[in-house]
Amino acid sequence: MEVINHTAKKKDTNLLMVTHLLQLATVFTGFGGLIAPLIVWATKKDDIQGMDYHGKTIINFQISIILLALVSIPLIFALGLGILMLIVIGVVSVVLPIINALRATNGEDPLLWLTFEFLKY
């Protein structure tokens, strides 16, 4: 008699990649880069191998980017440091999801630049 394990998680690196790329929705919608990956993570974290870790990483990264952007606003009046900080945040928030999408496709762990740990891994 064959035993079927219904609790086994399947490996879907393409969905992990898409979840990382959904962060780029922030460029067009503002908070879409947080909401879209949050929905995918919440619905698929128990089904896809690695989705829980990647999803938590994405949520932590997006919350960190939002908080760093808010902190940089008052720093604009302090010798323009906030403007420089916003430029760095903007570049990192576009480049890092692309890098992490490629890493997810290859089965590697995501990079955690500018990421504070709000959700435990």
Coordinates of C-alpha atoms in Angstrom, one line a residue:
M1 CA 0.0 0.0 0.0
E2 CA 1.4 3.4 -1.0
V3 CA 1.4 6.1 1.6
I4 CA 0.8 9.6 0.3
N5 CA 2.2 12.5 2.2
H6 CA -0.2 15.4 1.8
T7 CA 1.8 17.7 4.1
A8 CA 4.9 17.8 1.9
K9 CA 5.7 21.2 0.5
K10 CA 6.4 21.5 -3.2
K11 CA 9.3 23.4 -4.6
D12 CA 8.3 26.3 -6.8
T13 CA 11.2 28.7 -7.4
N14 CA 9.2 30.5 -10.0
L15 CA 6.6 31.6 -7.4
L16 CA 9.4 32.7 -5.1
M17 CA 10.9 34.8 -7.9
V18 CA 7.5 36.4 -8.8
T19 CA 7.0 37.2 -5.1
H20 CA 10.3 39.0 -5.0
L21 CA 9.5 40.9 -8.2
L22 CA 6.1 41.9 -6.8
Q23 CA 8.0 44.3 -4.6
L24 CA 8.6 46.5 -7.7
A25 CA 4.9 47.4 -7.5
T26 CA 6.0 50.1 -5.0
V27 CA 7.5 52.0 -7.9
F28 CA 4.0 52.3 -9.5
T29 CA 1.6 52.2 -6.6
G30 CA 3.4 53.2 -3.4
F31 CA 2.5 50.4 -0.9
G32 CA 1.8 47.7 -3.5
G33 CA 5.3 46.3 -2.9
L34 CA 4.3 45.4 0.6
I35 CA 0.7 44.3 0.0
A36 CA 1.1 42.0 -3.0
P37 CA 4.0 39.9 -1.5
L38 CA 2.1 39.9 1.8
I39 CA -0.9 38.3 0.2
V40 CA 1.2 35.7 -1.7
W41 CA 3.2 34.9 1.4
A42 CA 0.1 34.5 3.6
T43 CA -1.7 32.2 1.2
K44 CA 1.3 30.0 0.1
K45 CA 3.6 29.9 3.1
D46 CA 2.4 26.4 4.1
D47 CA 2.4 25.0 0.5
I48 CA 5.6 26.2 -1.1
Q49 CA 9.1 25.2 0.2
G50 CA 11.0 28.3 1.3
M51 CA 8.0 30.7 0.9
D52 CA 7.8 31.3 4.7
Y53 CA 11.5 32.4 4.9
H54 CA 11.4 34.4 1.6
G55 CA 8.0 36.0 2.5
K56 CA 9.2 37.1 5.9
T57 CA 12.4 38.5 4.3
I58 CA 10.3 40.5 1.8
I59 CA 7.9 41.8 4.5
N60 CA 10.8 42.8 6.8
F61 CA 12.6 44.5 3.8
Q62 CA 9.5 46.5 2.8
I63 CA 8.7 47.6 6.3
S64 CA 12.4 48.6 6.8
I65 CA 12.4 50.6 3.5
I66 CA 9.2 52.5 4.5
L67 CA 10.6 53.3 8.0
L68 CA 14.0 54.4 6.5
A69 CA 12.2 56.7 4.0
L70 CA 10.1 58.2 6.9
V71 CA 13.3 58.8 8.9
S72 CA 15.0 60.5 5.9
I73 CA 12.3 63.1 5.5
P74 CA 13.3 65.2 8.5
L75 CA 17.0 64.7 7.6
I76 CA 16.4 66.6 4.3
F77 CA 16.7 69.8 6.4
A78 CA 20.0 68.6 8.0
L79 CA 22.4 69.5 5.2
G80 CA 20.4 67.6 2.6
L81 CA 21.4 64.2 4.1
G82 CA 17.8 63.0 3.7
I83 CA 17.9 63.5 -0.1
L84 CA 21.0 61.4 -0.3
M85 CA 19.4 58.8 1.9
L86 CA 16.2 58.7 -0.2
I87 CA 18.3 58.2 -3.4
V88 CA 20.1 55.2 -1.8
I89 CA 16.8 53.8 -0.5
G90 CA 15.3 54.2 -4.0
V91 CA 18.1 52.4 -5.7
V92 CA 18.3 49.6 -3.2
S93 CA 14.5 49.1 -3.2
V94 CA 14.6 48.5 -7.0
V95 CA 17.9 46.6 -7.3
L96 CA 17.6 44.2 -4.3
P97 CA 14.3 42.6 -5.3
I98 CA 15.7 41.8 -8.7
I99 CA 18.9 40.3 -7.2
N100 CA 16.8 38.3 -4.7
A101 CA 14.5 37.1 -7.5
L102 CA 17.5 35.7 -9.3
R103 CA 18.8 34.2 -6.1
A104 CA 15.4 32.6 -5.4
T105 CA 15.4 31.1 -8.9
N106 CA 18.7 29.5 -8.2
G107 CA 17.6 28.2 -4.8
E108 CA 19.7 30.6 -2.8
D109 CA 18.8 32.6 0.3
P110 CA 17.9 36.3 -0.3
L111 CA 20.3 39.1 0.6
L112 CA 19.3 41.1 3.7
W113 CA 20.6 44.7 3.0
L114 CA 18.9 47.5 4.9
T115 CA 16.6 44.9 6.6
F116 CA 15.5 45.0 10.2
E117 CA 14.0 41.8 11.6
F118 CA 10.3 42.5 12.5
L119 CA 9.1 39.0 11.7
K120 CA 11.3 36.2 13.1
Y121 CA 12.7 33.7 10.6

